[in-house]
Amino acid sequence: MKAVELEKTYNPAAFEDRIYKQWVEDGNFRPADGNGTPFTVVMPPPNVTGILHMGHALNNSLQDIIVRYQRMTGRPTLWVPGTDHAGIATQNVVERQLAREGLRRQDLGREKFLERTWQVKEHHHSIITEQLRKIGASCDWEHERFTLDEGLSKAVREVFVTLYERGLVYRGMYLVNYCPHCGTALADDEVEHQEDAGHLWEVNYPFADGSGNITVATTRPETMFGDVAVAVNPDDERYKAIVGKMVKLPLTDREIPIIADSFVGIEFGTGMVKITPAHDPNDWECGKRHNLTPINILNPDGTLNDVCPQQFRGLPAEEARFKVADELKAQGYLKGVKDYNHEVGHCYRCHTTVEPYMSEQWFVKMKPLAEKALKAWRDGEIRFYPRRWENTYSSWLENIRDWCISRQLWWGHRIPVWYCGDCGEMIVSRTDVTVCPKCGKSHLHQDPDVLDTWFSSWLWPFSTLGWPQQTADLERFFPTSTLVTGYDIIFFWVSRMIMAALEFTGKVPFHDIYITGLVRDKLGRKMSKSLGNGIDPLTVVENYGADAMKFTLCYLAAQGQDVLIDMDSFKMGSRFANKIWNATRFILMNLEGRNLVEVKPENMTDMDKWIFHSMNECARKVSTSLESYRFNDGAQAVYDFFWNDFCDWYVEAAKVSLYSDDDAEKDRIVSLLLQLLETSMRIMHPFLSFLTEEIYSRLPNTEGKVICAKFPGYREDLVFTEQAALVGTMQEIVRGVRNAKVQLGIDAARKLRITVRPESEQLKSFLEDHSKLLSTFLNAESLIIDATASSDVTSAFPVAGQGYESFVFVRDAIDVDKEIKRLEDELVKTRALLAGSEKKLSNPQFMEHAKPEAIEKEQSKKAEFEEKIQKAMSHIETLKSF
RNA sequence: GGCCGUGUAGCUCAGUGGGAGAGCCCCAGUCUUACACACUGGUUGUCGUAGGUUCAAAUCCUACCGCGGUCACCA
């Protein structure tokens, strides 16, 4: 056979791009034909606001691993990629760009602004897709979608109109969360509460009849111009008498009533609350209960409007706060002020303080949708990994609130509602409307607002497959199989997808939900731009290769755990990839002049059987790990098998054959090595995709690509438990001798005479069969296997183990005193263990309750300790006689 | 404040009822004709604290402490 050499060093950059291109050209990411149960994953669409970070790399690496694994089991597999238009976020990016040019979006106008936003989208989209290619994502690009593309826009309109028809979408004037910076309403979930340092001002409101005053406490004095009442608790004895009286609102001419409402805490502050329905959610509810008309005091940009006194108009709320306080003080209304920390809502996109703001918005009535989603979960149709996220899911759904879906933005799905300028008719329509169906006139204007981004992404699992049309894809690939995503969007996205799918397709959108951890730095901090602790996935790929990145992330992705990494973490995967490369290189180097032969089980040594057994177990572990989303277990299984078993023992053992003069044996071992290598590549392909593909193409015993190859199933005929145990014992013997030599301070290179005394016939014949191998591993000058060898051989150092004893002839090269000391230390330890064991066995409770196996084990342990003590004592004697 | 998670070797973490593990780090030795991104051997632990259940607890239960997350309208 011709030798096919591998380049001397593992250099992923030399082949990763080429291989990816080839996969795409050959259509390897397309779902296979055939009628196996399809496996489908939809990629959580990254926002087109930026480029992929480490979190995306983790997420997509894990998806890639299960997708490749499932593809190799023969299921038609589809991984749908795509991107999200990310309304607020993308619009913010473009507005920031404009600001640098001294422009506002209004200067461009809606159309020009959108053109520009599309350019930004295209730019980021091309970077993102390039990144996904670089990391090796085996998604089907022919199925790529964008949340704002034509098909998905149709789906959005269909859903909006249908929900409207079902009475689940409504419009109304409500107090919503409003971000003055983004200029739009936000959903409740889009508000992040964080504690801010503020003040609690105590303000005197005089009675209208001049009979003194009351004191209210507030964190926001500037909203007083919107006050419509002052509330006290009806059970508050202090204030019972004044309920119904009028007070004069300072700095204004208005008078407002004192009302009683049980939401007021008697203990807090002064027990009196100013009621400002237009600017506080509690007050809004309170105002409704008491039929009070809200007074809005803010402009949409967060500045005080014309309702307020002249001097405060146009000031931002926060600035006005202190000005109002100053004025109150100047006029003698301010009783006191305290520092006070309290929770304040912030925009999740720009972190500006959110204002409760009264405006007309569109909402989705969520309760009916949530009930279906809860039922599907209770019926076991969906399952979270790890399970605990199900609590998060269910408690959110149980306490769900209506969803504000209109956004005062330009970038997004325009709300499909038109208003007639002549007759005032409102038309909700799946298609564009140009003529009013009521009055026949054409003075129509479409609602200027767009829909919340999540209103398109909640349809992702079915809209990407063609819904609302009943396409072949939808028929075949929906419901999808698994969703892989982060816990930060369980509410935003996961729950809503389940609700939408149930409402519109009657099915759950996916069955398994794997929730990944967050990627953090080694100090446990989130990676962020502001901290500058982020790691760019592309830099990792450049430094270590995509396989090293994927393998490392997988190895660290324990279910339910965050992944803490720094750049050096990826050395782990890199070293492993390098090891695989070099092992392959070694095997390929030994092909020159060899013939491949078929090695039947009867021609296999116990060593051969052991490695096949181990590989078989490895394949099984990978299968069970990946099917239960225990990614780290899978990665560890291939790492341990390939490095510890295959390289460290089997390939080392094979050298005995390779360096012999026996051509038949050489052919045999090379054939086995290639066979093992071929199967290993298939087992490892999901984790190290580029490397295994490259190696697969170089092996003389392969056809086609590993990406399309069959994942090795578990084979009963490769179970060799006895052989595995024998090899295990041999490894122990070897380690024992090596260890003894080091402890005795003997140079590893020094060859010594060694005798091994096996205690069973089976072990004896195994060792005899592998005596040359054992001798090599032991680096022995000579090796004798003798079942009758005795422990009192003068000048031999004994090493005992389960079922055997080794004697190392060390007299010439040891420090006797040091060794005696070591043995005596060991004696102390062993005696302690024996004492523990004896205590257990003499405990009647233990003897009565413990499982028979446990007792048996304890007894054999005790015997072992006793034997060990005997031996140690006799060794000490032996050494003392030297 | 509620709920959830977490606390195991110097670091990052596996392990979840029967003799404490991996990788990195560290120490000693080895450039042994695939790999120094390697090989060989070694050190390191009141398994957060205190109780409890059990013949047996890192593992199950309770409380507490630390850290993290998440939800919550207290002006």
PDB file of C-alpha atoms (C1' of nucleotides) in Angstrom, chain B residues 1-60:
ATOM      1  C1'   G B   1     -39.088  39.610  50.070  1.00  0.00           C
ATOM      2  C1'   G B   2     -40.559  34.909  46.920  1.00  0.00           C
ATOM      3  C1'   C B   3     -38.516  31.185  43.841  1.00  0.00           C
ATOM      4  C1'   C B   4     -34.286  28.696  41.550  1.00  0.00           C
ATOM      5  C1'   G B   5     -29.278  27.439  41.326  1.00  0.00           C
ATOM      6  C1'   U B   6     -24.541  26.855  43.471  1.00  0.00           C
ATOM      7  C1'   G B   7     -20.514  26.013  47.309  1.00  0.00           C
ATOM      8  C1'   U B   8     -15.666  19.170  45.883  1.00  0.00           C
ATOM      9  C1'   A B   9      -7.560  19.755  44.961  1.00  0.00           C
ATOM     10  C1'   G B  10      -4.183  26.479  43.962  1.00  0.00           C
ATOM     11  C1'   C B  11      -7.786  27.397  39.222  1.00  0.00           C
ATOM     12  C1'   U B  12     -12.063  25.581  36.009  1.00  0.00           C
ATOM     13  C1'   C B  13     -15.259  21.856  36.982  1.00  0.00           C
ATOM     14  C1'   A B  14     -17.231  16.264  36.745  1.00  0.00           C
ATOM     15  C1'   G B  15     -19.268  12.883  40.320  1.00  0.00           C
ATOM     16  C1'   U B  16     -25.263  12.315  43.401  1.00  0.00           C
ATOM     17  C1'   G B  17     -26.130   6.407  48.898  1.00  0.00           C
ATOM     18  C1'   G B  18     -21.253   1.812  49.731  1.00  0.00           C
ATOM     19  C1'   G B  19     -13.147   2.492  49.220  1.00  0.00           C
ATOM     20  C1'   A B  20     -12.655  11.165  46.904  1.00  0.00           C
ATOM     21  C1'   G B  21     -12.070  12.225  40.287  1.00  0.00           C
ATOM     22  C1'   A B  22     -10.558  14.998  35.390  1.00  0.00           C
ATOM     23  C1'   G B  23      -8.120  19.003  32.863  1.00  0.00           C
ATOM     24  C1'   C B  24      -4.947  23.037  33.869  1.00  0.00           C
ATOM     25  C1'   C B  25      -1.279  24.509  37.512  1.00  0.00           C
ATOM     26  C1'   C B  26       2.791  22.640  40.540  1.00  0.00           C
ATOM     27  C1'   C B  27       7.100  19.075  41.564  1.00  0.00           C
ATOM     28  C1'   A B  28      10.677  15.205  39.649  1.00  0.00           C
ATOM     29  C1'   G B  29      12.448  12.810  35.406  1.00  0.00           C
ATOM     30  C1'   U B  30      12.491  11.914  29.874  1.00  0.00           C
ATOM     31  C1'   C B  31      13.868  15.403  23.189  1.00  0.00           C
ATOM     32  C1'   U B  32      12.134   6.723  23.911  1.00  0.00           C
ATOM     33  C1'   U B  33      12.443   7.024  15.367  1.00  0.00           C
ATOM     34  C1'   A B  34       3.472  10.387  15.750  1.00  0.00           C
ATOM     35  C1'   C B  35       3.057  14.286  19.029  1.00  0.00           C
ATOM     36  C1'   A B  36       7.625  18.760  24.334  1.00  0.00           C
ATOM     37  C1'   C B  37       0.292  20.997  21.998  1.00  0.00           C
ATOM     38  C1'   A B  38       4.445  14.924  24.016  1.00  0.00           C
ATOM     39  C1'   C B  39       5.756  10.847  27.527  1.00  0.00           C
ATOM     40  C1'   U B  40       6.472   8.679  32.783  1.00  0.00           C
ATOM     41  C1'   G B  41       5.634   9.222  37.838  1.00  0.00           C
ATOM     42  C1'   G B  42       4.121  12.275  41.993  1.00  0.00           C
ATOM     43  C1'   U B  43       1.898  16.121  45.590  1.00  0.00           C
ATOM     44  C1'   U B  44      -2.578  18.621  46.837  1.00  0.00           C
ATOM     45  C1'   G B  45      -9.011  17.894  49.612  1.00  0.00           C
ATOM     46  C1'   U B  46     -12.524  19.199  57.664  1.00  0.00           C
ATOM     47  C1'   C B  47     -16.479  17.411  49.433  1.00  0.00           C
ATOM     48  C1'   G B  48     -19.566  25.557  52.710  1.00  0.00           C
ATOM     49  C1'   U B  49     -21.261  25.104  58.376  1.00  0.00           C
ATOM     50  C1'   A B  50     -24.408  22.625  61.977  1.00  0.00           C
ATOM     51  C1'   G B  51     -27.904  19.074  62.836  1.00  0.00           C
ATOM     52  C1'   G B  52     -30.904  14.801  61.108  1.00  0.00           C
ATOM     53  C1'   U B  53     -32.270  10.084  58.266  1.00  0.00           C
ATOM     54  C1'   U B  54     -29.348   5.442  57.308  1.00  0.00           C
ATOM     55  C1'   C B  55     -25.612  -0.295  59.011  1.00  0.00           C
ATOM     56  C1'   A B  56     -23.349   3.401  55.525  1.00  0.00           C
ATOM     57  C1'   A B  57     -23.936  10.479  53.384  1.00  0.00           C
ATOM     58  C1'   A B  58     -19.805  14.598  49.074  1.00  0.00           C
ATOM     59  C1'   U B  59     -24.485  12.156  47.556  1.00  0.00           C
ATOM     60  C1'   C B  60     -31.115  12.194  50.836  1.00  0.00           C
TER      61        C B  60
END
